């Protein structure tokens, strides 16, 4: 078991006086998280264990959809963490795919942290970076734990090369992974080119590593031991189970890329069963096809605690829905780091009506 990070609480409010409120910019979030990949992965592992032990509240995500804009959505992820962290909150994240063609990231987000004892919100943080960080840390943790009983993958392939793919590579590199070959496939030539540029300039790729842009997902999958799906696909586009005959480890981060028949021929792990089997994710489609959940081998927490050992005679697929408790934990980590170094931007008069009768 990896060393557990310090989870000492940092109260956002004080019962002896008016609560303070902090506004945390994306720049501050990036500064607090940059270079701390191993620590964040350890934090994410600790939260998975808390969640697995039942010391959290993580309701279903709430989707705001628009009849005139079916491709767009805004999602609310409320959550609460117990244990030594003791914080509640909400991530409010939008996904507007057309932003990409306008030169903007698809997703934007804020995170609200609420004090566990009073319920007062004590911070609002830019959260697209937090969301990408917790997703990448979860993927890096899964890659490590799901590959411990097989040869460590040295050939990685990325299907989808946006911000999430970049963060996942950063976290893999930051936790000690090296690759002999890196495959890249994206429907956008500009995205593939940009991602390859990041890889070459990141300093995290060995000089003798081969970076290859593949014309097809099949070509990339067949030549990779570790496959990362980080697309914006709304429905399965990879349909042939034979592409996975070499039994790779698959980080199915974007959740809707794989035909359910591929899942039925694989070992499947999720972050949370009830969260993942909904909203027409590939696991949800597999459940609808079979009428049961027998194709699921367990959760990542089952692997962390040793209750389940991933097989080596099938592809192993990790399909994480993304838990709000992870956003809370990473956001609280940022808040605590800024508070420790005296860099919080406090708005002391944010709450005005603090006396019941004026």
Short mmCIF file of C-alpha atoms in Angstrom, two decimals:
data_model
loop_
_atom_site.label_atom_id
_atom_site.label_comp_id
_atom_site.label_asym_id
_atom_site.label_seq_id
_atom_site.Cartn_x
_atom_site.Cartn_y
_atom_site.Cartn_z
CA UNK A 1 0.00 0.00 0.00
CA UNK A 2 1.29 3.45 -0.90
CA UNK A 3 1.95 6.03 1.79
CA UNK A 4 -1.18 7.96 2.61
CA UNK A 5 -1.18 11.75 2.27
CA UNK A 6 -1.95 14.08 5.12
CA UNK A 7 -5.70 14.66 5.23
CA UNK A 8 -5.77 17.11 8.16
CA UNK A 9 -8.81 19.38 7.92
CA UNK A 10 -8.47 23.09 7.28
CA UNK A 11 -11.76 24.67 8.37
CA UNK A 12 -13.18 27.25 6.03
CA UNK A 13 -15.32 28.91 8.69
CA UNK A 14 -14.98 29.80 12.33
CA UNK A 15 -17.85 29.57 14.82
CA UNK A 16 -16.41 32.60 16.66
CA UNK A 17 -16.90 35.07 13.82
CA UNK A 18 -18.27 35.68 10.31
CA UNK A 19 -17.16 33.07 7.77
CA UNK A 20 -14.59 34.01 5.17
CA UNK A 21 -14.92 33.14 1.50
CA UNK A 22 -12.03 32.47 -0.89
CA UNK A 23 -11.96 32.87 -4.65
CA UNK A 24 -9.34 30.64 -6.28
CA UNK A 25 -8.30 31.25 -9.89
CA UNK A 26 -7.18 28.67 -12.43
CA UNK A 27 -3.66 30.04 -12.21
CA UNK A 28 -3.57 29.38 -8.47
CA UNK A 29 -5.04 25.90 -8.95
CA UNK A 30 -2.36 25.06 -11.52
CA UNK A 31 0.41 26.37 -9.29
CA UNK A 32 -0.82 24.35 -6.30
CA UNK A 33 -1.06 21.10 -8.26
CA UNK A 34 1.85 21.27 -10.68
CA UNK A 35 4.59 18.76 -9.91
CA UNK A 36 2.56 16.99 -7.21
CA UNK A 37 1.42 14.03 -9.33
CA UNK A 38 2.48 11.30 -6.90
CA UNK A 39 0.89 13.08 -3.96
CA UNK A 40 -2.39 13.59 -5.84
CA UNK A 41 -2.51 9.94 -6.93
CA UNK A 42 -2.03 8.92 -3.28
CA UNK A 43 -4.83 11.31 -2.30
CA UNK A 44 -7.15 9.83 -4.94
CA UNK A 45 -6.37 6.33 -3.66
CA UNK A 46 -7.21 7.43 -0.11
CA UNK A 47 -10.55 8.83 -1.29
CA UNK A 48 -11.43 5.66 -3.19
CA UNK A 49 -10.80 3.75 0.02
CA UNK A 50 -12.96 6.17 2.05
CA UNK A 51 -15.71 5.87 -0.55
CA UNK A 52 -15.43 2.10 -0.59
CA UNK A 53 -15.71 2.05 3.20
CA UNK A 54 -18.94 4.08 3.01
CA UNK A 55 -17.49 7.25 4.54
CA UNK A 56 -18.77 9.53 1.78
CA UNK A 57 -21.97 10.67 0.12
CA UNK A 58 -21.90 10.74 -3.67
CA UNK A 59 -25.41 11.13 -5.15
CA UNK A 60 -26.12 10.66 -8.85
CA UNK A 61 -24.91 13.46 -11.10
CA UNK A 62 -27.60 15.83 -12.31
CA UNK A 63 -27.67 16.68 -16.01
CA UNK A 64 -29.00 20.00 -17.30
CA UNK A 65 -29.81 19.44 -20.97
CA UNK A 66 -31.19 21.79 -23.61
CA UNK A 67 -33.85 20.72 -26.16
CA UNK A 68 -32.50 23.16 -28.75
CA UNK A 69 -28.83 22.20 -28.10
CA UNK A 70 -28.76 18.41 -27.61
CA UNK A 71 -24.96 18.20 -27.79
CA UNK A 72 -24.50 20.56 -24.84
CA UNK A 73 -24.97 19.85 -21.15
CA UNK A 74 -24.08 21.15 -17.70
CA UNK A 75 -23.63 18.62 -14.91
CA UNK A 76 -23.91 19.07 -11.15
CA UNK A 77 -21.89 16.67 -8.99
CA UNK A 78 -22.77 17.09 -5.30
CA UNK A 79 -20.70 15.14 -2.79
CA UNK A 80 -19.54 14.88 0.81
CA UNK A 81 -16.37 13.37 2.27
CA UNK A 82 -16.10 12.22 5.87
CA UNK A 83 -13.02 10.84 7.54
CA UNK A 84 -10.33 13.37 8.37
CA UNK A 85 -11.19 15.64 5.41
CA UNK A 86 -14.79 16.52 6.36
CA UNK A 87 -15.89 18.72 3.49
CA UNK A 88 -19.03 18.98 1.38
CA UNK A 89 -19.49 20.64 -1.98
CA UNK A 90 -20.54 20.74 -5.60
CA UNK A 91 -18.82 20.66 -8.97
CA UNK A 92 -20.72 22.46 -11.73
CA UNK A 93 -19.19 21.49 -15.08
CA UNK A 94 -20.34 22.28 -18.60
CA UNK A 95 -19.62 20.37 -21.79
CA UNK A 96 -20.12 22.33 -24.99
CA UNK A 97 -18.37 20.39 -27.81
CA UNK A 98 -18.65 23.25 -30.32
CA UNK A 99 -16.21 25.24 -28.17
CA UNK A 100 -13.36 23.20 -29.67
CA UNK A 101 -13.91 24.56 -33.18
CA UNK A 102 -13.90 28.07 -31.71
CA UNK A 103 -10.53 27.49 -30.05
CA UNK A 104 -11.90 27.03 -26.53
CA UNK A 105 -11.75 23.91 -24.34
CA UNK A 106 -14.92 21.84 -24.44
CA UNK A 107 -15.39 21.87 -20.66
CA UNK A 108 -15.46 24.65 -18.08
CA UNK A 109 -16.20 24.27 -14.39
CA UNK A 110 -16.31 25.71 -10.90
CA UNK A 111 -16.14 23.90 -7.57
CA UNK A 112 -17.86 25.08 -4.38
CA UNK A 113 -16.54 23.86 -1.03
CA UNK A 114 -18.89 23.91 1.98
CA UNK A 115 -17.89 23.77 5.63
CA UNK A 116 -18.85 20.42 7.14
CA UNK A 117 -20.13 21.89 10.43
CA UNK A 118 -21.98 25.04 9.36
CA UNK A 119 -22.82 24.36 5.72
CA UNK A 120 -21.40 27.75 4.72
CA UNK A 121 -19.57 27.75 1.38
CA UNK A 122 -16.00 28.85 2.06
CA UNK A 123 -14.38 28.69 -1.39
CA UNK A 124 -15.12 28.85 -5.10
CA UNK A 125 -12.38 27.36 -7.27
CA UNK A 126 -11.86 27.25 -11.02
CA UNK A 127 -12.37 23.55 -11.57
CA UNK A 128 -11.62 22.49 -15.13
CA UNK A 129 -8.03 21.90 -13.98
CA UNK A 130 -9.21 20.14 -10.82
CA UNK A 131 -11.53 17.93 -12.89
CA UNK A 132 -8.78 17.04 -15.38
CA UNK A 133 -6.37 16.40 -12.49
CA UNK A 134 -8.63 14.00 -10.61
CA UNK A 135 -9.47 12.19 -13.86
CA UNK A 136 -5.80 11.81 -14.73
CA UNK A 137 -4.82 10.77 -11.20
CA UNK A 138 -7.59 8.15 -11.19
CA UNK A 139 -6.38 6.83 -14.56
CA UNK A 140 -2.75 6.67 -13.39
CA UNK A 141 -3.79 4.85 -10.21
CA UNK A 142 -5.86 2.35 -12.22
CA UNK A 143 -3.03 1.80 -14.72
CA UNK A 144 -0.68 0.93 -11.86
CA UNK A 145 -2.99 -1.31 -9.84
CA UNK A 146 -4.62 -3.12 -12.77
CA UNK A 147 -1.25 -4.01 -14.34
CA UNK A 148 0.61 -5.32 -11.29
CA UNK A 149 0.11 -8.98 -12.20
CA UNK A 150 1.09 -8.57 -15.86
CA UNK A 151 4.16 -7.18 -17.67
CA UNK A 152 4.17 -3.42 -17.24
CA UNK A 153 2.96 -1.86 -20.50
CA UNK A 154 5.62 -0.11 -22.58
CA UNK A 155 3.45 0.71 -25.61
CA UNK A 156 0.73 3.28 -24.98
CA UNK A 157 -1.88 4.56 -27.39
CA UNK A 158 -4.15 7.60 -27.03
CA UNK A 159 -7.51 7.67 -28.84
CA UNK A 160 -8.52 11.29 -28.46
CA UNK A 161 -5.82 13.87 -27.85
CA UNK A 162 -7.37 16.78 -26.00
CA UNK A 163 -6.77 18.23 -22.55
CA UNK A 164 -7.67 15.02 -20.68
CA UNK A 165 -5.21 12.95 -22.74
CA UNK A 166 -2.49 15.49 -21.98
CA UNK A 167 -3.21 15.36 -18.24
CA UNK A 168 -3.27 11.56 -18.22
CA UNK A 169 0.13 11.41 -19.90
CA UNK A 170 1.47 14.01 -17.46
CA UNK A 171 0.29 11.94 -14.49
CA UNK A 172 1.62 8.69 -15.91
CA UNK A 173 5.00 10.31 -16.50
CA UNK A 174 4.90 12.02 -13.11
CA UNK A 175 4.37 8.67 -11.37
CA UNK A 176 7.23 6.89 -13.05
CA UNK A 177 5.81 5.45 -16.27
CA UNK A 178 8.01 5.38 -19.38
CA UNK A 179 7.05 4.13 -22.82
CA UNK A 180 9.01 2.84 -25.78
CA UNK A 181 6.25 3.78 -28.21
CA UNK A 182 3.42 6.29 -28.00
CA UNK A 183 0.56 5.99 -30.46
CA UNK A 184 -1.77 8.86 -31.29
CA UNK A 185 -5.13 8.83 -33.06
CA UNK A 186 -7.65 11.64 -33.35
CA UNK A 187 -10.23 12.62 -35.95
CA UNK A 188 -8.73 16.12 -35.87
CA UNK A 189 -5.33 16.46 -37.50
CA UNK A 190 -4.74 19.67 -35.56
CA UNK A 191 -5.38 17.86 -32.27
CA UNK A 192 -2.99 15.03 -33.16
CA UNK A 193 -0.33 17.52 -34.20
CA UNK A 194 -0.77 19.57 -31.04
CA UNK A 195 -0.59 16.50 -28.81
CA UNK A 196 2.56 15.27 -30.52
CA UNK A 197 4.06 18.71 -29.99
CA UNK A 198 3.21 18.51 -26.29
CA UNK A 199 4.83 15.07 -26.05
CA UNK A 200 8.06 16.24 -27.66
CA UNK A 201 8.27 19.41 -25.58
CA UNK A 202 7.12 17.98 -22.24
CA UNK A 203 10.51 16.56 -21.29
CA UNK A 204 8.68 13.44 -20.09
CA UNK A 205 9.28 11.31 -23.20
CA UNK A 206 12.50 9.35 -23.65
CA UNK A 207 14.66 10.54 -26.53
CA UNK A 208 14.52 7.11 -28.19
CA UNK A 209 10.75 6.73 -27.78
CA UNK A 210 8.77 6.45 -31.01
CA UNK A 211 5.74 8.70 -31.44
CA UNK A 212 3.41 7.46 -34.18
CA UNK A 213 0.23 9.05 -35.53
CA UNK A 214 -2.15 6.26 -36.57
CA UNK A 215 -4.74 6.62 -39.29
CA UNK A 216 -7.20 4.30 -37.56
CA UNK A 217 -8.20 3.29 -34.06
CA UNK A 218 -7.69 -0.37 -35.03
CA UNK A 219 -4.07 0.23 -35.97
CA UNK A 220 -3.42 2.05 -32.69
CA UNK A 221 -5.18 -0.51 -30.48
CA UNK A 222 -3.43 -3.52 -32.03
CA UNK A 223 -0.03 -1.89 -31.47
CA UNK A 224 -0.61 -0.81 -27.83
CA UNK A 225 -0.43 -2.62 -24.47
CA UNK A 226 -2.08 0.33 -22.69
CA UNK A 227 -4.91 2.11 -24.51
CA UNK A 228 -6.38 5.41 -23.33
CA UNK A 229 -9.76 6.54 -24.65
CA UNK A 230 -10.25 10.26 -24.02
CA UNK A 231 -12.73 11.33 -26.70
CA UNK A 232 -16.02 13.21 -26.84
CA UNK A 233 -17.82 10.24 -28.43
CA UNK A 234 -21.50 9.98 -27.58
CA UNK A 235 -21.91 6.41 -28.85
CA UNK A 236 -19.65 3.39 -29.44
CA UNK A 237 -17.36 3.69 -32.47
CA UNK A 238 -14.98 0.80 -31.70
CA UNK A 239 -16.93 -2.37 -32.44
CA UNK A 240 -14.60 -5.32 -33.13
CA UNK A 241 -13.51 -7.41 -30.11
CA UNK A 242 -10.71 -8.99 -32.17
CA UNK A 243 -8.76 -5.71 -32.05
CA UNK A 244 -8.15 -6.53 -28.37
CA UNK A 245 -7.01 -10.14 -28.84
CA UNK A 246 -3.58 -9.26 -27.38
CA UNK A 247 -5.31 -8.47 -24.01
CA UNK A 248 -4.29 -4.84 -23.45
CA UNK A 249 -5.12 -2.73 -20.42
CA UNK A 250 -7.72 -0.15 -21.44
CA UNK A 251 -8.42 3.13 -19.64
CA UNK A 252 -11.89 3.84 -21.00
CA UNK A 253 -12.05 7.35 -19.55
CA UNK A 254 -14.57 8.75 -22.02
CA UNK A 255 -16.97 5.87 -21.28
CA UNK A 256 -18.87 5.61 -24.56
CA UNK A 257 -16.27 4.48 -27.10
CA UNK A 258 -16.58 0.68 -26.84
CA UNK A 259 -19.28 -1.57 -28.22
CA UNK A 260 -20.77 -3.64 -25.37
CA UNK A 261 -19.56 -6.85 -27.08
CA UNK A 262 -16.00 -5.74 -26.37
CA UNK A 263 -16.82 -5.37 -22.68
CA UNK A 264 -18.44 -8.82 -22.63
CA UNK A 265 -15.16 -10.31 -23.90
CA UNK A 266 -13.10 -8.46 -21.25
CA UNK A 267 -12.63 -8.06 -17.52
CA UNK A 268 -14.40 -4.87 -16.44
CA UNK A 269 -13.70 -2.57 -13.52
CA UNK A 270 -15.50 0.69 -12.65
CA UNK A 271 -15.13 3.36 -10.00
CA UNK A 272 -18.73 3.03 -8.77
CA UNK A 273 -21.23 0.52 -10.14
CA UNK A 274 -24.42 2.57 -9.77
CA UNK A 275 -22.87 5.71 -11.20
CA UNK A 276 -21.29 4.01 -14.20
CA UNK A 277 -24.26 1.94 -15.32
CA UNK A 278 -26.44 4.78 -16.54
CA UNK A 279 -26.61 7.53 -19.18
CA UNK A 280 -25.88 5.08 -22.03
CA UNK A 281 -22.26 4.51 -21.12
CA UNK A 282 -20.73 1.40 -22.67
CA UNK A 283 -21.17 -0.53 -19.39
CA UNK A 284 -24.80 0.62 -19.28
CA UNK A 285 -25.31 -0.63 -22.85
CA UNK A 286 -23.74 -3.97 -21.85
CA UNK A 287 -26.19 -4.22 -18.97
CA UNK A 288 -29.10 -3.49 -21.31
CA UNK A 289 -27.84 -6.08 -23.80
CA UNK A 290 -27.42 -8.88 -21.25
CA UNK A 291 -30.06 -7.95 -18.68
CA UNK A 292 -27.57 -8.33 -15.84
CA UNK A 293 -24.30 -7.03 -14.41
CA UNK A 294 -22.38 -10.28 -14.45
CA UNK A 295 -19.84 -8.80 -16.88
CA UNK A 296 -18.51 -6.55 -14.10
CA UNK A 297 -15.52 -7.96 -12.24
CA UNK A 298 -15.46 -5.27 -9.54
CA UNK A 299 -14.53 -1.74 -8.64
CA UNK A 300 -11.11 -0.15 -8.43
CA UNK A 301 -11.51 -0.22 -4.65
CA UNK A 302 -11.96 -3.99 -4.86
CA UNK A 303 -8.55 -4.15 -6.53
CA UNK A 304 -6.96 -1.69 -4.05
CA UNK A 305 -8.12 -3.75 -1.09
CA UNK A 306 -7.18 -7.10 -2.64
CA UNK A 307 -10.73 -8.43 -2.85
CA UNK A 308 -10.35 -8.93 -6.61
CA UNK A 309 -7.29 -9.68 -8.75
CA UNK A 310 -7.48 -8.64 -12.42
CA UNK A 311 -7.11 -11.57 -14.84
CA UNK A 312 -4.34 -11.82 -17.42
CA UNK A 313 -6.16 -13.93 -20.03
CA UNK A 314 -8.52 -11.18 -21.20
CA UNK A 315 -8.40 -7.46 -21.94
CA UNK A 316 -8.86 -5.44 -18.74
CA UNK A 317 -11.03 -2.32 -19.06
CA UNK A 318 -11.37 0.45 -16.50
CA UNK A 319 -14.46 2.61 -17.06
CA UNK A 320 -14.63 5.45 -14.49
CA UNK A 321 -17.75 7.60 -14.40
CA UNK A 322 -15.92 10.21 -12.31
CA UNK A 323 -16.86 10.76 -8.68
CA UNK A 324 -17.59 14.13 -7.13
CA UNK A 325 -15.74 13.09 -3.97
CA UNK A 326 -12.50 13.15 -5.98
CA UNK A 327 -13.15 16.72 -7.09
CA UNK A 328 -13.81 17.72 -3.48
CA UNK A 329 -10.61 16.12 -2.26
CA UNK A 330 -8.41 17.72 -4.93
CA UNK A 331 -10.14 21.07 -4.44
CA UNK A 332 -9.59 20.89 -0.70
CA UNK A 333 -5.94 20.00 -1.34
CA UNK A 334 -5.61 23.19 -3.41
CA UNK A 335 -7.37 25.27 -0.76
CA UNK A 336 -5.17 23.90 2.02
CA UNK A 337 -2.00 24.49 0.03
CA UNK A 338 -2.93 28.10 -0.69
CA UNK A 339 -3.96 28.66 2.94
CA UNK A 340 -0.68 27.16 4.16
CA UNK A 341 1.35 29.52 1.98
CA UNK A 342 -0.80 32.60 2.68
CA UNK A 343 -1.99 32.95 -0.93
CA UNK A 344 -5.77 32.70 -0.45
CA UNK A 345 -7.73 35.59 -1.91
CA UNK A 346 -10.37 36.14 0.77
CA UNK A 347 -13.57 38.14 0.37
CA UNK A 348 -14.31 38.89 4.01
CA UNK A 349 -17.65 40.61 3.45
CA UNK A 350 -19.02 38.02 1.04
CA UNK A 351 -21.73 37.07 3.56
CA UNK A 352 -23.72 40.11 4.62
CA UNK A 353 -26.86 39.10 6.55
CA UNK A 354 -25.28 37.29 9.51
CA UNK A 355 -27.66 38.46 12.27
CA UNK A 356 -31.15 37.03 12.40
CA UNK A 357 -32.88 40.32 13.21
CA UNK A 358 -30.57 42.83 11.57
#
